[in-house]
Coordinates of C-alpha atoms in Angstrom, one line a residue:
Chain E
M1 CA -2.6 -20.3 21.9
F2 CA 1.5 -20.0 21.3
D3 CA 4.3 -18.7 23.3
I4 CA 4.4 -15.1 22.3
K5 CA 8.0 -14.7 23.8
A6 CA 9.3 -17.9 22.0
V7 CA 7.9 -16.4 18.8
R8 CA 9.6 -13.0 19.2
K9 CA 13.1 -14.7 19.8
D10 CA 12.5 -16.1 16.4
F11 CA 12.6 -12.7 15.0
P12 CA 15.8 -10.9 15.3
V13 CA 14.8 -7.4 14.0
L14 CA 12.5 -7.0 17.2
D15 CA 15.6 -6.4 19.2
R16 CA 16.5 -3.5 17.5
Q17 CA 16.2 0.1 18.5
V18 CA 14.6 3.0 16.4
N19 CA 15.2 6.5 17.8
G20 CA 16.6 5.2 21.0
K21 CA 13.5 3.2 21.8
K22 CA 12.5 -0.5 21.3
L23 CA 11.1 -1.1 17.9
V24 CA 7.3 -1.6 17.8
Y25 CA 6.6 -3.0 14.6
L26 CA 3.1 -2.4 13.8
D27 CA 3.0 -2.6 9.7
S28 CA 2.9 -6.3 8.8
A29 CA 0.1 -5.5 6.4
A30 CA 2.8 -3.8 4.4
T31 CA 5.2 -6.6 5.0
S32 CA 5.8 -8.9 7.7
Q33 CA 9.0 -9.5 9.6
K34 CA 11.1 -12.7 8.9
P35 CA 11.8 -15.4 11.4
L36 CA 15.4 -16.7 11.4
S37 CA 14.6 -19.9 9.8
V38 CA 13.5 -18.0 6.7
I39 CA 16.9 -15.9 6.8
K40 CA 18.9 -19.2 7.5
S41 CA 17.3 -21.1 4.4
L42 CA 18.4 -18.0 2.2
T43 CA 22.1 -18.2 3.3
D44 CA 21.9 -21.9 3.4
Y45 CA 20.8 -21.9 -0.5
Y46 CA 23.4 -19.5 -1.2
E47 CA 26.2 -21.3 0.8
N48 CA 25.7 -24.9 -0.4
Y49 CA 23.4 -25.5 -3.3
N50 CA 23.1 -22.3 -5.6
A51 CA 22.3 -23.5 -9.1
N52 CA 19.7 -23.0 -11.8
I53 CA 16.7 -25.1 -11.7
H54 CA 14.9 -27.4 -14.0
R55 CA 18.1 -28.0 -16.2
G56 CA 21.3 -29.4 -15.8
I57 CA 22.1 -32.9 -14.4
H58 CA 24.5 -32.0 -11.6
T59 CA 23.7 -32.6 -7.9
L60 CA 23.5 -28.6 -7.1
S61 CA 20.9 -28.1 -9.6
E62 CA 18.9 -31.3 -8.6
E63 CA 19.0 -30.4 -5.1
A64 CA 17.8 -26.6 -5.7
T65 CA 15.1 -27.9 -8.0
E66 CA 13.9 -30.4 -5.4
A67 CA 13.6 -27.7 -2.8
F68 CA 12.3 -25.2 -5.1
E69 CA 9.2 -28.0 -5.8
V70 CA 9.0 -28.7 -2.0
T71 CA 7.9 -25.0 -1.5
R72 CA 5.1 -25.5 -4.4
E73 CA 3.7 -28.6 -2.6
K74 CA 3.8 -26.9 0.8
L75 CA 1.6 -24.0 -0.5
R76 CA -0.7 -26.2 -2.6
Q77 CA -1.4 -27.9 1.2
F78 CA -1.4 -24.5 2.9
I79 CA -4.1 -23.2 0.6
D80 CA -5.6 -26.6 0.3
A81 CA -5.5 -26.8 -3.6
A82 CA -6.3 -29.9 -5.6
E83 CA -3.2 -30.1 -7.8
V84 CA 0.3 -28.9 -7.2
H85 CA 0.8 -27.7 -10.7
E86 CA -2.0 -25.1 -10.3
I87 CA 0.5 -23.1 -8.1
I88 CA 2.1 -20.6 -10.3
F89 CA 5.2 -18.4 -8.9
T90 CA 5.2 -14.8 -9.7
K91 CA 7.4 -12.0 -8.5
N92 CA 4.1 -10.8 -6.3
A93 CA 0.6 -10.8 -5.8
T94 CA 0.5 -7.8 -8.3
E95 CA 1.9 -9.6 -11.0
A96 CA -0.3 -12.6 -10.1
I97 CA -3.5 -10.6 -10.8
N98 CA -1.9 -8.8 -13.9
L99 CA -1.2 -12.2 -15.2
V100 CA -5.1 -13.3 -14.9
A101 CA -6.1 -9.8 -16.3
Q102 CA -3.8 -10.0 -19.3
T103 CA -4.4 -13.7 -20.2
Y104 CA -7.7 -14.8 -19.0
G105 CA -9.3 -11.4 -19.2
R106 CA -8.4 -10.6 -22.7
Q107 CA -9.3 -13.8 -23.8
N108 CA -12.8 -13.7 -22.0
V109 CA -13.9 -9.9 -21.7
L110 CA -15.5 -8.4 -24.9
P111 CA -17.2 -5.3 -25.4
G112 CA -20.2 -4.9 -23.4
D113 CA -19.1 -7.3 -20.9
E114 CA -18.9 -6.3 -17.1
I115 CA -16.2 -6.7 -14.4
V116 CA -17.3 -6.6 -10.9
I117 CA -14.8 -5.5 -8.3
T118 CA -15.4 -3.5 -5.0
P119 CA -14.2 0.2 -3.6
M120 CA -12.0 -1.5 -0.9
E121 CA -9.7 -3.1 -3.6
H122 CA -6.1 -2.2 -3.3
H123 CA -4.7 -0.4 -6.5
S124 CA -3.2 -3.9 -7.5
N125 CA -6.7 -5.5 -7.7
F126 CA -8.2 -2.3 -9.2
V127 CA -6.1 -0.8 -11.8
P128 CA -5.5 -4.1 -13.7
W129 CA -9.2 -4.3 -14.0
Q130 CA -9.9 -0.7 -14.8
Q131 CA -7.5 -0.8 -17.6
L132 CA -8.7 -4.3 -18.9
A133 CA -12.4 -2.8 -19.0
L134 CA -11.1 0.3 -21.0
E135 CA -9.1 -1.7 -23.2
R136 CA -12.0 -4.2 -24.1
E137 CA -14.6 -1.6 -24.0
A138 CA -16.0 -3.3 -20.9
K139 CA -17.8 -1.8 -17.9
L140 CA -16.2 -1.6 -14.4
V141 CA -18.9 -2.1 -12.0
F142 CA -18.5 -1.7 -8.1
L143 CA -20.2 -3.5 -5.4
P144 CA -21.6 -1.0 -2.7
L145 CA -20.4 -0.9 0.8
T146 CA -22.2 -0.5 4.1
E147 CA -21.5 2.0 6.7
E148 CA -19.3 -0.5 8.5
G149 CA -17.5 -1.2 5.3
E150 CA -18.9 -4.7 4.4
I151 CA -19.9 -5.7 0.8
D152 CA -23.6 -5.2 0.5
L153 CA -24.8 -8.9 -0.5
V154 CA -28.2 -7.8 -1.4
A155 CA -26.8 -5.2 -3.9
A156 CA -24.3 -7.5 -5.1
E157 CA -27.0 -10.3 -6.1
K158 CA -28.5 -7.5 -8.1
L159 CA -25.2 -6.6 -9.9
I160 CA -23.4 -9.8 -10.5
T161 CA -25.4 -10.4 -13.9
K162 CA -25.2 -12.4 -17.0
K163 CA -22.9 -9.7 -18.3
T164 CA -20.3 -10.2 -15.6
R165 CA -17.4 -12.1 -16.9
I166 CA -14.9 -11.7 -13.9
V167 CA -15.5 -10.7 -10.2
A168 CA -12.3 -9.4 -8.6
V169 CA -12.5 -9.1 -4.7
T170 CA -10.3 -9.0 -1.7
Q171 CA -10.2 -11.7 1.0
M172 CA -9.5 -9.0 3.6
S173 CA -9.1 -5.1 3.0
N174 CA -5.9 -3.6 3.8
V175 CA -7.6 -0.6 5.1
L176 CA -11.0 -1.7 6.6
G177 CA -9.9 -5.0 7.9
T178 CA -13.4 -6.3 6.7
I179 CA -13.1 -10.1 5.8
N180 CA -15.4 -10.5 2.7
P181 CA -18.0 -13.4 2.1
I182 CA -15.8 -15.0 -0.7
N183 CA -17.9 -18.2 -0.8
E184 CA -21.3 -16.0 -1.3
L185 CA -19.7 -14.0 -3.8
A186 CA -18.4 -17.2 -5.7
K187 CA -22.0 -18.6 -5.8
L188 CA -23.3 -15.4 -7.4
A189 CA -20.6 -15.5 -9.9
H190 CA -20.9 -19.0 -10.7
N191 CA -24.5 -18.8 -11.1
V192 CA -23.9 -16.3 -14.0
G193 CA -21.1 -18.3 -15.5
A194 CA -18.5 -15.9 -14.4
V195 CA -15.1 -16.6 -12.5
I196 CA -14.1 -15.2 -9.3
L197 CA -10.4 -13.8 -8.4
V198 CA -9.7 -13.5 -4.8
D199 CA -6.9 -11.1 -3.8
G200 CA -5.6 -12.8 -0.8
A201 CA -2.2 -10.6 -0.1
Q202 CA -3.9 -9.6 3.3
G203 CA -6.0 -12.6 3.9
V204 CA -4.0 -15.7 3.2
P205 CA -1.2 -14.7 5.8
H206 CA -3.9 -14.2 8.5
L207 CA -6.9 -16.6 7.9
Q208 CA -7.0 -20.3 7.5
T209 CA -7.7 -20.5 3.6
S210 CA -8.8 -23.4 1.3
V211 CA -9.6 -22.7 -2.1
R212 CA -11.9 -25.6 -2.2
E213 CA -13.9 -24.1 0.6
L214 CA -13.9 -20.6 -0.7
D215 CA -14.8 -22.1 -4.0
C216 CA -13.1 -19.4 -5.9
D217 CA -11.2 -19.7 -9.2
F218 CA -8.2 -17.8 -8.8
L219 CA -6.4 -16.7 -5.8
A220 CA -3.3 -14.4 -5.7
F221 CA -1.1 -13.8 -2.7
S222 CA 2.7 -12.7 -2.0
M223 CA 4.9 -14.4 0.4
H224 CA 6.6 -11.5 2.0
K225 CA 3.5 -10.3 4.0
L226 CA 3.3 -14.2 5.3
L227 CA 6.8 -14.4 7.0
G228 CA 8.5 -15.1 3.7
P229 CA 11.2 -13.2 1.5
T230 CA 10.2 -10.3 -0.8
G231 CA 9.9 -11.4 -4.5
V232 CA 7.6 -14.3 -4.5
G233 CA 4.0 -14.1 -5.4
V234 CA 1.6 -17.2 -5.9
L235 CA -1.0 -17.5 -8.2
W236 CA -3.3 -20.4 -7.6
G237 CA -5.8 -21.3 -10.6
R238 CA -8.1 -24.1 -11.4
E239 CA -6.4 -26.4 -13.7
S240 CA -9.0 -26.2 -16.4
L241 CA -8.9 -22.4 -16.6
L242 CA -5.2 -22.3 -16.6
N243 CA -4.8 -24.7 -19.4
A244 CA -7.3 -22.6 -21.6
M245 CA -5.3 -19.4 -21.0
P246 CA -2.3 -18.4 -23.2
P247 CA 1.0 -17.7 -21.6
Y248 CA 1.9 -14.4 -20.1
M249 CA 5.3 -14.1 -21.0
T250 CA 7.4 -16.3 -23.3
G251 CA 11.0 -17.2 -23.3
G252 CA 12.9 -20.1 -21.7
D253 CA 11.5 -22.8 -19.2
M254 CA 7.9 -22.1 -20.4
I255 CA 8.4 -23.8 -23.8
N256 CA 7.8 -27.3 -24.8
S257 CA 10.0 -27.4 -28.1
V258 CA 10.8 -24.5 -30.3
S259 CA 11.7 -24.4 -33.9
R260 CA 12.3 -21.4 -36.3
E261 CA 8.6 -21.3 -37.3
K262 CA 6.7 -22.1 -34.0
T263 CA 6.6 -22.7 -30.4
T264 CA 4.7 -25.2 -28.3
W265 CA 4.2 -24.4 -24.5
N266 CA 5.2 -26.3 -21.7
E267 CA 2.6 -27.8 -19.4
L268 CA 1.3 -26.2 -15.9
P269 CA 3.1 -24.8 -14.1
W270 CA 5.9 -23.9 -16.1
K271 CA 3.8 -22.5 -19.0
F272 CA 3.5 -19.6 -16.7
E273 CA 7.2 -19.4 -15.4
A274 CA 9.2 -18.0 -18.1
G275 CA 12.8 -17.4 -17.4
T276 CA 14.9 -18.2 -14.0
P277 CA 12.7 -17.7 -11.3
N278 CA 13.4 -16.3 -7.8
I279 CA 15.0 -19.7 -6.6
A280 CA 16.3 -18.5 -3.3
D281 CA 13.3 -16.8 -2.1
V282 CA 11.1 -19.4 -3.1
I283 CA 12.9 -22.2 -1.3
A284 CA 13.0 -20.1 1.9
S285 CA 9.2 -19.4 1.5
A286 CA 8.6 -22.9 2.5
A287 CA 10.4 -22.2 5.8
A288 CA 7.7 -19.4 6.3
I289 CA 5.2 -21.7 5.7
D290 CA 6.4 -24.3 8.2
Y291 CA 6.5 -21.4 10.8
L292 CA 3.0 -20.8 10.4
N293 CA 2.0 -24.4 10.2
A294 CA 3.7 -25.1 13.7
L295 CA 1.7 -22.2 15.2
G296 CA -1.6 -23.3 13.5
M297 CA -3.6 -20.8 11.3
D298 CA -6.3 -21.0 14.2
A299 CA -4.1 -19.9 16.9
V300 CA -2.7 -17.0 14.4
R301 CA -6.3 -15.8 14.0
A302 CA -7.2 -16.2 17.7
H303 CA -4.1 -14.1 18.9
E304 CA -5.2 -11.3 16.2
I305 CA -8.8 -11.1 17.3
E306 CA -7.5 -10.4 20.7
L307 CA -5.0 -7.8 19.8
V308 CA -7.4 -6.1 17.6
E309 CA -10.3 -6.3 20.3
Y310 CA -7.9 -4.9 22.7
A311 CA -6.8 -2.1 20.3
I312 CA -10.0 -1.1 19.3
K313 CA -11.2 -0.6 22.8
G314 CA -8.2 1.2 23.7
L315 CA -8.7 3.5 20.5
K316 CA -11.9 4.4 21.3
G317 CA -10.9 5.2 24.9
L318 CA -8.7 8.2 23.6
G319 CA -12.1 9.7 22.6
D320 CA -12.0 11.3 19.1
A321 CA -10.4 8.5 17.1
Q322 CA -12.4 7.6 14.0
I323 CA -12.0 3.9 13.5
Y324 CA -12.6 2.7 9.8
G325 CA -14.3 -0.5 9.2
P326 CA -16.1 -3.1 11.1
H327 CA -15.8 -2.9 14.8
D328 CA -16.6 -6.6 15.8
A329 CA -13.0 -8.0 16.0
T330 CA -14.2 -11.4 14.6
K331 CA -15.5 -9.7 11.3
R332 CA -12.2 -8.2 10.5
G333 CA -8.5 -9.2 10.3
G334 CA -5.3 -7.4 12.2
V335 CA -5.4 -4.1 10.6
I336 CA -7.1 -1.0 12.0
S337 CA -7.1 2.2 10.1
F338 CA -8.0 5.4 12.4
N339 CA -7.6 9.2 12.2
F340 CA -7.7 11.8 14.9
K341 CA -9.8 14.6 14.1
D342 CA -8.2 16.5 11.3
V343 CA -4.7 15.7 12.2
H344 CA -2.9 14.6 9.2
P345 CA -1.9 10.8 9.3
H346 CA 1.5 11.6 8.3
D347 CA 2.1 13.6 11.3
V348 CA 0.8 10.9 13.6
G349 CA 3.1 8.6 12.0
Q350 CA 6.1 10.8 12.2
I351 CA 5.6 11.4 15.9
L352 CA 4.9 7.7 16.5
N353 CA 8.2 7.0 14.8
D354 CA 9.8 9.1 17.4
A355 CA 8.6 6.5 20.0
G356 CA 10.3 3.6 18.0
I357 CA 6.7 2.6 16.5
A358 CA 6.4 2.0 13.0
I359 CA 3.0 2.3 11.6
R360 CA 1.5 3.0 7.9
A361 CA 0.3 6.3 7.1
G362 CA -1.4 7.4 3.8
H363 CA -3.9 6.2 1.3
H364 CA -2.5 2.4 1.6
C365 CA -3.0 2.1 -2.3
C366 CA -6.4 2.8 -2.0
Q367 CA -7.1 6.1 -3.2
P368 CA -10.8 5.6 -4.5
L369 CA -11.7 4.2 -1.1
M370 CA -10.0 7.2 0.5
R371 CA -12.4 9.7 -1.6
D372 CA -15.4 7.5 -0.6
L373 CA -14.4 7.9 3.2
K374 CA -13.7 11.6 2.4
V375 CA -10.2 11.4 3.9
M376 CA -6.8 12.4 2.8
G377 CA -5.5 9.2 4.4
T378 CA -5.6 7.0 7.4
A379 CA -3.1 5.9 10.0
R380 CA -2.9 2.2 10.0
A381 CA -1.4 -0.2 12.6
S382 CA -1.6 -3.6 11.3
F383 CA -0.5 -6.9 13.6
Y384 CA 0.8 -10.1 13.4
I385 CA 2.0 -13.2 15.3
Y386 CA 4.8 -11.3 17.2
N387 CA 2.8 -8.3 18.2
T388 CA 1.8 -8.0 22.2
K389 CA -0.6 -6.3 24.2
E390 CA 2.1 -4.3 25.7
E391 CA 2.7 -3.0 22.3
V392 CA -0.8 -1.9 21.8
D393 CA -0.3 -0.1 25.1
I394 CA 2.9 1.7 24.0
L395 CA 1.0 2.6 20.7
L396 CA -1.8 4.4 22.7
E397 CA 0.4 6.2 25.1
A398 CA 2.3 7.8 21.9
L399 CA -0.9 8.6 20.4
K400 CA -1.7 10.7 23.7
E401 CA 1.6 12.3 22.9
A402 CA 1.1 13.1 19.3
D403 CA -2.4 14.9 20.3
K404 CA -0.4 17.0 22.6
V405 CA 2.1 17.9 20.0
L406 CA -0.3 18.8 17.1
G407 CA -3.6 19.7 19.0
H408 CA -6.9 20.1 17.6
V409 CA -7.1 21.5 14.3
A410 CA -10.2 22.6 13.0
C411 CA -11.1 21.6 9.7
R412 CA -9.8 23.2 6.6
Chain H
M1 CA 14.7 18.2 22.8
S2 CA 12.8 15.3 21.1
L3 CA 13.2 14.7 17.6
A4 CA 9.3 15.8 16.9
D5 CA 10.0 18.9 18.8
D6 CA 12.8 19.9 16.3
L7 CA 10.4 18.9 13.4
Y8 CA 7.3 20.7 14.8
R9 CA 8.8 24.1 16.1
E10 CA 6.6 26.7 17.2
T11 CA 6.8 28.8 14.0
I12 CA 5.7 25.5 12.2
L13 CA 2.7 24.9 14.4
D14 CA 1.6 28.4 14.4
H15 CA 1.3 28.4 10.4
Y16 CA -0.2 25.0 10.7
H17 CA -3.0 26.1 13.1
N18 CA -3.4 29.5 11.4
P19 CA -2.4 29.3 7.7
R20 CA -1.8 32.6 6.1
N21 CA -3.1 33.5 2.5
R22 CA -5.8 30.7 2.7
G23 CA -8.6 30.9 0.2
E24 CA -9.2 31.5 -3.5
I25 CA -8.9 34.4 -5.9
E26 CA -11.5 34.8 -8.0
D27 CA -10.0 36.4 -11.1
A28 CA -6.5 34.7 -10.7
S29 CA -3.9 34.8 -13.3
A30 CA -3.6 31.1 -12.9
K31 CA -5.0 28.4 -10.8
V32 CA -2.8 25.1 -10.5
E33 CA -2.8 22.2 -8.6
G34 CA -0.2 20.4 -6.6
V35 CA -0.6 16.7 -5.7
N36 CA 1.9 14.2 -3.6
P37 CA 0.8 10.9 -4.7
L38 CA 2.7 9.2 -2.1
C39 CA 1.0 10.8 0.9
G40 CA -2.0 12.4 -0.6
D41 CA -1.0 16.0 0.3
E42 CA -3.3 18.2 -2.3
L43 CA -3.3 21.9 -2.6
T44 CA -4.6 24.4 -5.0
L45 CA -2.8 27.5 -5.5
Y46 CA -4.2 30.9 -7.0
I47 CA -2.0 33.4 -8.3
Q48 CA -2.6 37.1 -9.5
L49 CA 0.2 38.6 -11.2
D50 CA 0.5 42.2 -12.0
G51 CA 2.9 42.8 -15.0
D52 CA 6.1 41.1 -13.4
T53 CA 4.8 41.3 -10.0
V54 CA 3.5 38.8 -7.9
K55 CA 0.5 40.7 -6.5
D56 CA -1.4 38.0 -4.6
V57 CA -1.1 34.3 -3.8
K58 CA -3.9 32.0 -2.1
I59 CA -3.7 28.5 -1.4
T60 CA -6.7 25.8 -0.2
A61 CA -5.0 22.7 1.1
K62 CA -5.5 19.3 2.3
G63 CA -2.2 18.4 3.8
C64 CA 0.0 17.5 6.8
S65 CA 1.3 19.9 9.1
I66 CA 4.4 20.4 7.2
N67 CA 2.9 21.0 3.9
T68 CA 0.5 23.5 5.3
A69 CA 3.0 25.4 7.2
S70 CA 5.5 25.7 4.1
G71 CA 2.6 26.8 1.7
S72 CA 1.7 29.5 4.4
M73 CA 5.2 30.6 4.9
M74 CA 5.8 30.6 1.3
S75 CA 2.9 32.9 0.5
E76 CA 4.0 35.4 3.0
A77 CA 7.7 35.2 1.5
V78 CA 6.6 36.0 -2.3
V79 CA 3.6 38.1 -2.3
G80 CA 4.8 41.7 -3.5
Q81 CA 8.1 40.4 -4.9
S82 CA 9.0 40.6 -8.6
I83 CA 8.8 37.3 -10.7
A84 CA 12.7 37.3 -10.7
D85 CA 13.0 37.7 -6.8
V86 CA 10.7 35.0 -6.3
K87 CA 12.5 32.8 -8.3
K88 CA 15.6 33.6 -6.4
T89 CA 13.6 33.0 -3.1
V90 CA 12.4 29.6 -4.4
D91 CA 15.9 28.4 -5.4
A92 CA 17.2 29.7 -2.1
F93 CA 14.4 27.6 -0.1
K94 CA 15.2 24.7 -2.2
S95 CA 18.9 24.5 -1.8
M96 CA 18.2 25.0 2.0
M97 CA 15.9 21.9 2.1
M98 CA 18.4 20.1 -0.1
S99 CA 21.4 20.9 1.7
K100 CA 23.4 18.1 2.7
S101 CA 26.1 19.9 4.5
G102 CA 24.1 21.2 7.7
D103 CA 22.3 24.4 8.5
V104 CA 21.9 27.2 5.7
S105 CA 21.4 30.8 6.5
L106 CA 19.1 32.4 4.3
P107 CA 18.8 36.2 3.8
E108 CA 17.4 38.3 6.5
E109 CA 13.8 38.8 4.9
M110 CA 13.7 34.9 4.6
E111 CA 14.7 34.0 8.0
E112 CA 11.5 32.6 9.2
L113 CA 11.8 29.7 6.6
E114 CA 14.7 28.6 8.4
A115 CA 12.4 27.0 10.8
L116 CA 11.8 24.4 8.1
Q117 CA 15.0 23.2 8.2
G118 CA 14.4 20.5 10.7
V119 CA 12.5 18.6 8.1
R120 CA 15.7 17.8 6.4
K121 CA 16.3 15.1 8.9
Y122 CA 13.1 13.2 7.4
P123 CA 13.8 12.6 3.8
V124 CA 10.4 11.5 3.3
R125 CA 8.8 14.7 4.5
I126 CA 11.1 17.2 2.3
K127 CA 8.4 16.3 -0.5
C128 CA 5.7 17.8 1.9
A129 CA 7.7 21.0 2.5
L130 CA 8.7 21.4 -1.6
L131 CA 5.2 21.1 -2.7
P132 CA 3.8 24.5 -2.4
W133 CA 6.9 25.9 -3.8
N134 CA 6.7 23.5 -6.8
T135 CA 3.3 24.4 -7.5
L136 CA 4.3 28.3 -7.3
L137 CA 6.8 28.0 -10.1
E138 CA 4.1 25.8 -12.1
G139 CA 1.5 28.8 -11.3
I140 CA 4.0 31.3 -12.5
I141 CA 4.5 29.5 -15.9
T142 CA 1.2 28.9 -16.3
A143 CA -0.1 32.8 -15.4
Q144 CA 3.0 34.0 -18.0
E145 CA 1.7 31.9 -20.8
E146 CA -2.2 33.2 -20.0
Q147 CA -1.0 36.6 -20.1
K148 CA 1.0 35.9 -23.7
V149 CA -2.1 34.5 -25.0
K150 CA -4.3 37.7 -23.9
E151 CA -1.7 39.9 -25.5
V152 CA -1.7 38.0 -28.8
K153 CA -5.6 38.5 -28.8

């Protein structure tokens, strides 16, 4: 375990007040806060070696290029990828998934084929596949969930068939918290010759992740949920697949040679990185990875299990809270979605904000799942390395207050 | 008074807990849906016109307290008014909600709606309060179009 007091000191924003109360930030599933080392890395780049990369022969450009590529190597190690050129920078996880849908997807999905997803996907791992299926006259197949919001593997075995080209599934649900059996799904996909893309936006920041152990084919995630700056997404893909894919965007940097008649593509990873990338934020992402590595991902996970267990117990103690997803803290990540009878989650969120507590309320970019759950939305508290049991206590107290203000309202 | 007290005034909570004009109109002049995709507020508004008069308005909604209360108060304010007056009422309400220069006084018959002014402090919630009103305007346009179609026939 790590020293949580020392961790909290590294996050300047945690000192601020909201509505006269100390900030309790429980919305890390939307975006994490950033440690000082990440913030300093950004200013260091702009103050000392701001330059474009992969071009120019001056010192600043060389320094920037080197720092940029250091992040790539750190990410390779962080997700245990075989090759550093399998790491491709995008602007976010959404763009990483779209990249695969628009290149690999268009190349390989034909009329009558099937794309398999789950009802718990975030819109970013849902809409791109739905649109690809419409465009290619392919079928979008949904793996059913159990009562506790876990993928039904028996059903999955029947639904992943020779017609399946792509299985796209989240590593961890941003609503239910469910951690999915990626390895088992990868086996099912590979048995029928399909590939599996994993949306790691929620999983990678919280779970020790090895693409080799998961045996997936693509992994998409974003740095801003992982202590890093906004504007940096990561796509990892198997080298053989990436090489066979056409470029996603064309332009500068991604070319090998250009003549009036034709262009040849640059090699990996630059084939997929057209134009000047988000240099500063990619460089600062290295500090985020260093920070997590120093804590150790096992300790990060242990801390979250402890908080989730404590919070679920407390929420159940409030009486009429409906908690979604698995109740066993070891089977879920650090997000808890809940509702109180028929009180709208927005009203809960508003009253919590008065107490300085930041939670998310709404459909969490998962409208189809909300329909399945028969709710208009949920309130969601999500945790990260800087959250404490005392903060969970503040949340529980504020929820009691919210209940007092709004009272119980009959279902309409 | 805490911030929440200002937002969740008694009038608002009363309309939230006991919304007026809840339900459906079977032979409505128009039925329109209003959706707030950001927060998931959904409502169906039924409007019955009698010539140029709004004879009846009914709402079924799945929304937050502000959305529900605003719809309830809106229905009470506009039923029985002429379309021209309804449009004036909607304009007055919207200007109050969008006002950047402090509290606005509404005409006497609309006084109750002033309770919703507290919402202004919460910019993201203003759209919750406006949804029923914008849906009403859409309902009037749809109902008028339906009437024209019937006249042509």
